[in-house]
mmCIF file of C-alpha atoms in Angstrom:
data_model
loop_
_atom_site.group_PDB
_atom_site.id
_atom_site.type_symbol
_atom_site.label_atom_id
_atom_site.label_comp_id
_atom_site.label_asym_id
_atom_site.label_seq_id
_atom_site.Cartn_x
_atom_site.Cartn_y
_atom_site.Cartn_z
ATOM 1 C CA UNK G 255 0.212 0.122 0.415
ATOM 2 C CA UNK G 256 1.304 3.784 -0.832
ATOM 3 C CA UNK G 257 0.378 5.905 2.306
ATOM 4 C CA UNK G 258 2.724 8.795 1.018
ATOM 5 C CA UNK G 259 0.806 10.940 -1.344
ATOM 6 C CA UNK G 260 2.480 14.016 -3.106
ATOM 7 C CA UNK G 261 0.043 16.081 -0.388
ATOM 8 C CA UNK G 262 2.264 14.383 2.126
ATOM 9 C CA UNK G 263 5.294 14.643 0.621
ATOM 10 C CA UNK G 264 4.576 18.471 1.131
ATOM 11 C CA UNK G 265 4.187 18.354 4.687
ATOM 12 C CA UNK G 266 8.309 18.594 4.798
ATOM 13 C CA UNK G 267 8.065 21.586 3.026
ATOM 14 C CA UNK G 268 5.591 23.288 5.661
ATOM 15 C CA UNK G 269 8.238 22.333 8.083
ATOM 16 C CA UNK G 270 6.290 19.860 9.755
ATOM 17 C CA UNK G 271 8.502 17.185 11.648
ATOM 18 C CA UNK G 272 9.002 13.707 10.237
ATOM 19 C CA UNK G 273 6.751 12.255 12.996
ATOM 20 C CA UNK G 274 3.904 14.480 12.249
ATOM 21 C CA UNK G 275 3.969 13.528 8.702
ATOM 22 C CA UNK G 276 3.783 10.012 9.859
ATOM 23 C CA UNK G 277 0.912 10.300 11.906
ATOM 24 C CA UNK G 278 -1.163 12.589 9.714
ATOM 25 C CA UNK G 279 -0.345 9.866 6.418
ATOM 26 C CA UNK G 280 -1.505 7.091 8.577
ATOM 27 C CA UNK G 281 -4.109 9.128 10.486
ATOM 28 C CA UNK G 282 -5.372 9.639 6.881
ATOM 29 C CA UNK G 283 -5.201 6.615 5.933
ATOM 30 C CA UNK G 284 -7.180 4.925 8.453
ATOM 31 C CA UNK G 285 -10.025 7.726 8.355
ATOM 32 C CA UNK G 286 -10.597 6.968 4.459
ATOM 33 C CA UNK G 287 -10.368 3.150 5.639
ATOM 34 C CA UNK G 288 -7.239 2.999 3.089
ATOM 35 C CA UNK G 289 -5.982 1.345 6.210
ATOM 36 C CA UNK G 290 -8.684 -1.431 7.101
ATOM 37 C CA UNK G 291 -9.453 -1.745 10.432
ATOM 38 C CA UNK G 292 -8.179 -4.682 11.793
ATOM 39 C CA UNK G 293 -5.340 -4.724 9.797
ATOM 40 C CA UNK G 294 -1.899 -4.901 11.319
ATOM 41 C CA UNK G 295 0.682 -2.807 11.136
ATOM 42 C CA UNK G 296 4.463 -3.316 11.632
ATOM 43 C CA UNK G 297 6.491 -0.575 12.328
ATOM 44 C CA UNK G 298 9.527 -1.590 10.324
ATOM 45 C CA UNK G 299 7.403 -2.473 7.245
ATOM 46 C CA UNK G 300 5.543 1.082 7.163
ATOM 47 C CA UNK G 301 8.787 3.060 7.784
ATOM 48 C CA UNK G 302 9.950 1.298 4.790
ATOM 49 C CA UNK G 303 7.161 1.570 2.739
ATOM 50 C CA UNK G 304 7.414 5.695 4.046
ATOM 51 C CA UNK G 305 10.782 5.906 3.325
ATOM 52 C CA UNK G 306 11.559 6.781 6.382
ATOM 53 C CA UNK G 307 13.827 5.561 9.815
ATOM 54 C CA UNK G 308 11.793 3.874 12.374
ATOM 55 C CA UNK G 309 12.045 5.906 15.435
ATOM 56 C CA UNK G 310 9.269 8.585 13.929
ATOM 57 C CA UNK G 311 6.937 5.813 12.764
ATOM 58 C CA UNK G 312 7.222 4.393 16.588
ATOM 59 C CA UNK G 313 6.138 8.022 17.613
ATOM 60 C CA UNK G 314 3.447 7.760 15.298
ATOM 61 C CA UNK G 315 2.428 4.761 16.140
ATOM 62 C CA UNK G 316 2.381 6.240 19.864
ATOM 63 C CA UNK G 317 0.508 9.169 18.768
ATOM 64 C CA UNK G 318 -2.027 6.758 16.996
ATOM 65 C CA UNK G 319 -2.420 4.454 19.706
ATOM 66 C CA UNK G 320 -3.302 7.080 22.849
ATOM 67 C CA UNK G 321 -5.973 8.715 20.602
ATOM 68 C CA UNK G 322 -7.743 5.564 20.067
ATOM 69 C CA UNK G 323 -6.828 5.204 16.055
ATOM 70 C CA UNK G 324 -4.741 1.957 16.791
ATOM 71 C CA UNK G 325 -4.942 -0.756 19.305
ATOM 72 C CA UNK G 326 -1.770 -2.510 20.767
ATOM 73 C CA UNK G 327 -2.088 -6.659 21.734
ATOM 74 C CA UNK G 328 1.673 -6.832 23.932
ATOM 75 C CA UNK G 329 3.101 -10.143 22.029
ATOM 76 C CA UNK G 330 0.448 -10.231 19.405
ATOM 77 C CA UNK G 331 1.369 -6.698 17.378
ATOM 78 C CA UNK G 332 -0.441 -3.135 16.671
ATOM 79 C CA UNK G 333 -3.754 -2.992 14.851
ATOM 80 C CA UNK G 334 -6.313 -0.159 13.070
ATOM 81 C CA UNK G 335 -8.800 -0.314 15.577
ATOM 82 C CA UNK G 336 -12.330 -1.798 14.545
ATOM 83 C CA UNK G 337 -15.095 0.645 15.421
ATOM 84 C CA UNK G 338 -17.470 -1.237 17.775
ATOM 85 C CA UNK G 339 -20.430 -0.430 19.680
ATOM 86 C CA UNK G 340 -18.630 -0.497 22.609
ATOM 87 C CA UNK G 341 -15.811 1.946 21.462
ATOM 88 C CA UNK G 342 -18.602 4.020 20.342
ATOM 89 C CA UNK G 343 -20.783 3.616 23.464
ATOM 90 C CA UNK G 344 -17.464 4.859 25.239
ATOM 91 C CA UNK G 345 -17.316 8.368 23.191
ATOM 92 C CA UNK G 346 -21.196 8.638 23.653
ATOM 93 C CA UNK G 347 -21.466 8.402 27.221
ATOM 94 C CA UNK G 348 -18.468 10.573 27.889
ATOM 95 C CA UNK G 349 -19.905 13.413 25.116
ATOM 96 C CA UNK G 350 -23.868 13.437 26.651
ATOM 97 C CA UNK G 351 -21.882 14.316 29.881
ATOM 98 C CA UNK G 352 -19.619 16.822 28.293
ATOM 99 C CA UNK G 353 -21.552 18.314 25.889
ATOM 100 C CA UNK G 354 -24.635 19.691 27.194
ATOM 101 C CA UNK G 355 -22.133 21.146 30.165
ATOM 102 C CA UNK G 356 -20.164 22.994 27.397
ATOM 103 C CA UNK G 357 -23.490 24.250 25.573
ATOM 104 C CA UNK G 358 -25.189 24.844 29.168
ATOM 105 C CA UNK G 359 -21.667 27.797 29.707
ATOM 106 C CA UNK G 360 -21.348 29.349 26.747
ATOM 107 C CA UNK G 361 -25.273 29.836 26.843
ATOM 108 C CA UNK G 362 -24.471 33.512 28.076
ATOM 109 C CA UNK G 363 -22.246 33.904 25.320
ATOM 110 C CA UNK G 364 -23.958 32.994 22.668
ATOM 111 C CA UNK G 365 -26.586 35.312 20.223
ATOM 112 C CA UNK G 366 -29.356 34.142 17.579
ATOM 113 C CA UNK G 367 -26.622 34.870 14.918
ATOM 114 C CA UNK G 368 -24.963 31.898 15.534
ATOM 115 C CA UNK G 369 -26.770 29.764 14.634
ATOM 116 C CA UNK G 370 -26.028 31.133 10.785
ATOM 117 C CA UNK G 371 -22.437 30.036 11.800
ATOM 118 C CA UNK G 372 -23.175 26.685 13.359
ATOM 119 C CA UNK G 373 -26.152 26.060 10.291
ATOM 120 C CA UNK G 374 -23.136 27.055 7.445
ATOM 121 C CA UNK G 375 -21.005 24.268 9.396
ATOM 122 C CA UNK G 376 -23.695 21.847 8.203
ATOM 123 C CA UNK G 377 -24.353 22.887 4.748
ATOM 124 C CA UNK G 378 -20.373 22.823 4.272
ATOM 125 C CA UNK G 379 -20.245 19.441 5.721
ATOM 126 C CA UNK G 380 -23.374 18.332 3.494
ATOM 127 C CA UNK G 381 -21.559 19.734 0.310
ATOM 128 C CA UNK G 382 -18.436 17.866 0.856
ATOM 129 C CA UNK G 383 -20.296 14.310 1.453
ATOM 130 C CA UNK G 384 -21.723 14.834 -1.899
ATOM 131 C CA UNK G 385 -18.326 15.743 -3.135
ATOM 132 C CA UNK G 386 -17.093 12.388 -2.031
ATOM 133 C CA UNK G 387 -15.003 14.028 0.848
ATOM 134 C CA UNK G 388 -15.103 12.272 3.722
ATOM 135 C CA UNK G 389 -12.850 13.813 5.451
ATOM 136 C CA UNK G 390 -13.669 17.508 5.097
ATOM 137 C CA UNK G 391 -17.291 16.809 5.746
ATOM 138 C CA UNK G 392 -15.882 15.058 9.230
ATOM 139 C CA UNK G 393 -14.193 17.947 10.051
ATOM 140 C CA UNK G 394 -17.429 20.439 9.534
ATOM 141 C CA UNK G 395 -19.277 17.868 11.417
ATOM 142 C CA UNK G 396 -16.641 18.665 14.171
ATOM 143 C CA UNK G 397 -16.215 22.183 13.970
ATOM 144 C CA UNK G 398 -19.931 22.467 14.705
ATOM 145 C CA UNK G 399 -19.510 21.170 17.957
ATOM 146 C CA UNK G 400 -16.178 22.702 18.742
ATOM 147 C CA UNK G 401 -18.267 26.283 18.535
ATOM 148 C CA UNK G 402 -19.877 25.657 21.724
ATOM 149 C CA UNK G 403 -16.555 24.529 23.734
ATOM 150 C CA UNK G 404 -14.844 27.916 22.064
ATOM 151 C CA UNK G 405 -17.766 29.438 23.729
ATOM 152 C CA UNK G 406 -17.395 27.756 26.706
ATOM 153 C CA UNK G 407 -14.698 29.563 28.771
ATOM 154 C CA UNK G 408 -13.243 26.477 30.350
ATOM 155 C CA UNK G 409 -9.612 25.581 29.013
ATOM 156 C CA UNK G 410 -10.071 22.089 31.279
ATOM 157 C CA UNK G 411 -12.776 21.268 29.217
ATOM 158 C CA UNK G 412 -11.023 22.116 25.819
ATOM 159 C CA UNK G 413 -8.207 19.948 26.848
ATOM 160 C CA UNK G 414 -10.488 16.662 27.403
ATOM 161 C CA UNK G 415 -12.841 17.498 24.170
ATOM 162 C CA UNK G 416 -9.360 18.036 22.575
ATOM 163 C CA UNK G 417 -8.266 14.427 23.400
ATOM 164 C CA UNK G 418 -12.082 13.095 21.914
ATOM 165 C CA UNK G 419 -11.629 14.770 18.454
ATOM 166 C CA UNK G 420 -10.492 11.714 17.270
ATOM 167 C CA UNK G 421 -11.878 9.142 18.486
ATOM 168 C CA UNK G 422 -14.876 10.921 17.157
ATOM 169 C CA UNK G 423 -13.413 11.588 13.811
ATOM 170 C CA UNK G 424 -12.962 7.731 13.688
ATOM 171 C CA UNK G 425 -16.703 6.839 14.629
ATOM 172 C CA UNK G 426 -18.423 9.191 12.123
ATOM 173 C CA UNK G 427 -15.563 7.920 9.327
ATOM 174 C CA UNK G 428 -16.969 4.326 10.326
ATOM 175 C CA UNK G 429 -20.200 5.537 10.554
ATOM 176 C CA UNK G 430 -21.012 8.005 8.073
ATOM 177 C CA UNK G 431 -22.027 6.679 4.676
ATOM 178 C CA UNK G 432 -24.163 4.689 6.700
ATOM 179 C CA UNK G 433 -26.089 7.686 8.794
ATOM 180 C CA UNK G 434 -26.178 9.865 5.879
ATOM 181 C CA UNK G 435 -28.247 6.718 3.610
ATOM 182 C CA UNK G 436 -30.896 6.946 6.629
ATOM 183 C CA UNK G 437 -31.056 11.133 6.765
ATOM 184 C CA UNK G 438 -28.809 12.877 3.773
ATOM 185 C CA UNK G 439 -28.484 16.088 5.710
ATOM 186 C CA UNK G 440 -26.669 17.230 8.653
ATOM 187 C CA UNK G 441 -28.784 20.876 8.443
ATOM 188 C CA UNK G 442 -31.719 18.262 9.615
ATOM 189 C CA UNK G 443 -30.036 15.935 12.069
ATOM 190 C CA UNK G 444 -28.329 19.135 13.470
ATOM 191 C CA UNK G 445 -31.484 20.818 13.000
ATOM 192 C CA UNK G 446 -32.696 21.250 16.402
ATOM 193 C CA UNK G 447 -29.743 22.551 17.947
ATOM 194 C CA UNK G 448 -29.344 25.442 15.727
ATOM 195 C CA UNK G 449 -33.460 26.373 16.494
ATOM 196 C CA UNK G 450 -32.558 26.247 19.939
ATOM 197 C CA UNK G 451 -29.548 28.827 19.678
ATOM 198 C CA UNK G 452 -31.414 30.691 17.391
ATOM 199 C CA UNK G 453 -34.499 31.108 19.835
ATOM 200 C CA UNK G 454 -32.496 31.163 22.570
ATOM 201 C CA UNK G 455 -33.891 28.084 23.811
ATOM 202 C CA UNK G 456 -31.109 26.738 26.690
ATOM 203 C CA UNK G 457 -33.466 24.038 28.262
ATOM 204 C CA UNK G 458 -34.780 22.750 24.148
ATOM 205 C CA UNK G 459 -30.631 23.188 23.191
ATOM 206 C CA UNK G 460 -29.312 20.901 26.342
ATOM 207 C CA UNK G 461 -31.796 18.179 25.783
ATOM 208 C CA UNK G 462 -31.471 18.795 22.037
ATOM 209 C CA UNK G 463 -27.253 17.692 22.248
ATOM 210 C CA UNK G 464 -28.506 14.426 24.197
ATOM 211 C CA UNK G 465 -31.119 13.452 21.643
ATOM 212 C CA UNK G 466 -28.870 13.913 18.477
ATOM 213 C CA UNK G 467 -25.982 11.894 20.598
ATOM 214 C CA UNK G 468 -29.016 9.057 21.216
ATOM 215 C CA UNK G 469 -30.106 9.074 17.656
ATOM 216 C CA UNK G 470 -26.350 9.054 16.077
ATOM 217 C CA UNK G 471 -25.228 6.383 18.183
ATOM 218 C CA UNK G 472 -28.662 4.043 17.369
ATOM 219 C CA UNK G 473 -28.602 5.087 14.024
ATOM 220 C CA UNK G 474 -24.492 3.579 13.989
ATOM 221 C CA UNK G 475 -25.678 -0.347 14.427
ATOM 222 C CA UNK G 476 -22.336 -0.869 14.585
ATOM 223 C CA UNK G 477 -20.991 -4.668 16.123
ATOM 224 C CA UNK G 478 -20.319 -6.017 19.281
ATOM 225 C CA UNK G 479 -16.896 -6.120 20.143
ATOM 226 C CA UNK G 480 -17.161 -10.180 20.850
ATOM 227 C CA UNK G 481 -17.898 -10.537 16.934
ATOM 228 C CA UNK G 482 -15.464 -8.427 15.386
ATOM 229 C CA UNK G 483 -11.544 -10.096 14.320
ATOM 230 C CA UNK G 484 -8.308 -8.395 14.182
ATOM 231 C CA UNK G 485 -6.076 -10.084 11.239
#
């Protein structure tokens, strides 16, 4: 497999470290499933394919494992994470506590005009998913949720959110096409949240965030961990 695209080669000119370039190349390959879930990755093999020494590859592996995109089994090896119901449920359980709190703290800093910004993120996500750019669509979707953390005024919550974001992107990469086939427009799936901001309805905003997460989890229809195979 060729991980190293012309785009990642250009990263060198932008001054990114070797480990960052390896990390971003592998992250993109995982999110686009060019590296299929459950695939075993060997440091030496990846280093050879990318044309780098093993040290930056090892560093990239560590970063991806910490972010939940790789899983390490002692004495068995490192594998691309398989998205399971348990993995997703862990994320959603945390989000159902964290995001309503962020929205509650952010509420005093919101204005009805912020609904236009939120709607724009959804529109851009919808445009990109229609054009086949799933990573750009995910990025706009995450920006939608970023907004409330940016407004909440709690630096520690922002740090916790940043830890979650790659896991959320991984979840979306594995489920977005299925969820979109059922409800094509993010502007609709996020519609109640946007409407609550436009109407400055705090209670509806908080309940709509939880409802959105519950519906997303339900529509994902993920396998249980006991049904997956790391090969």
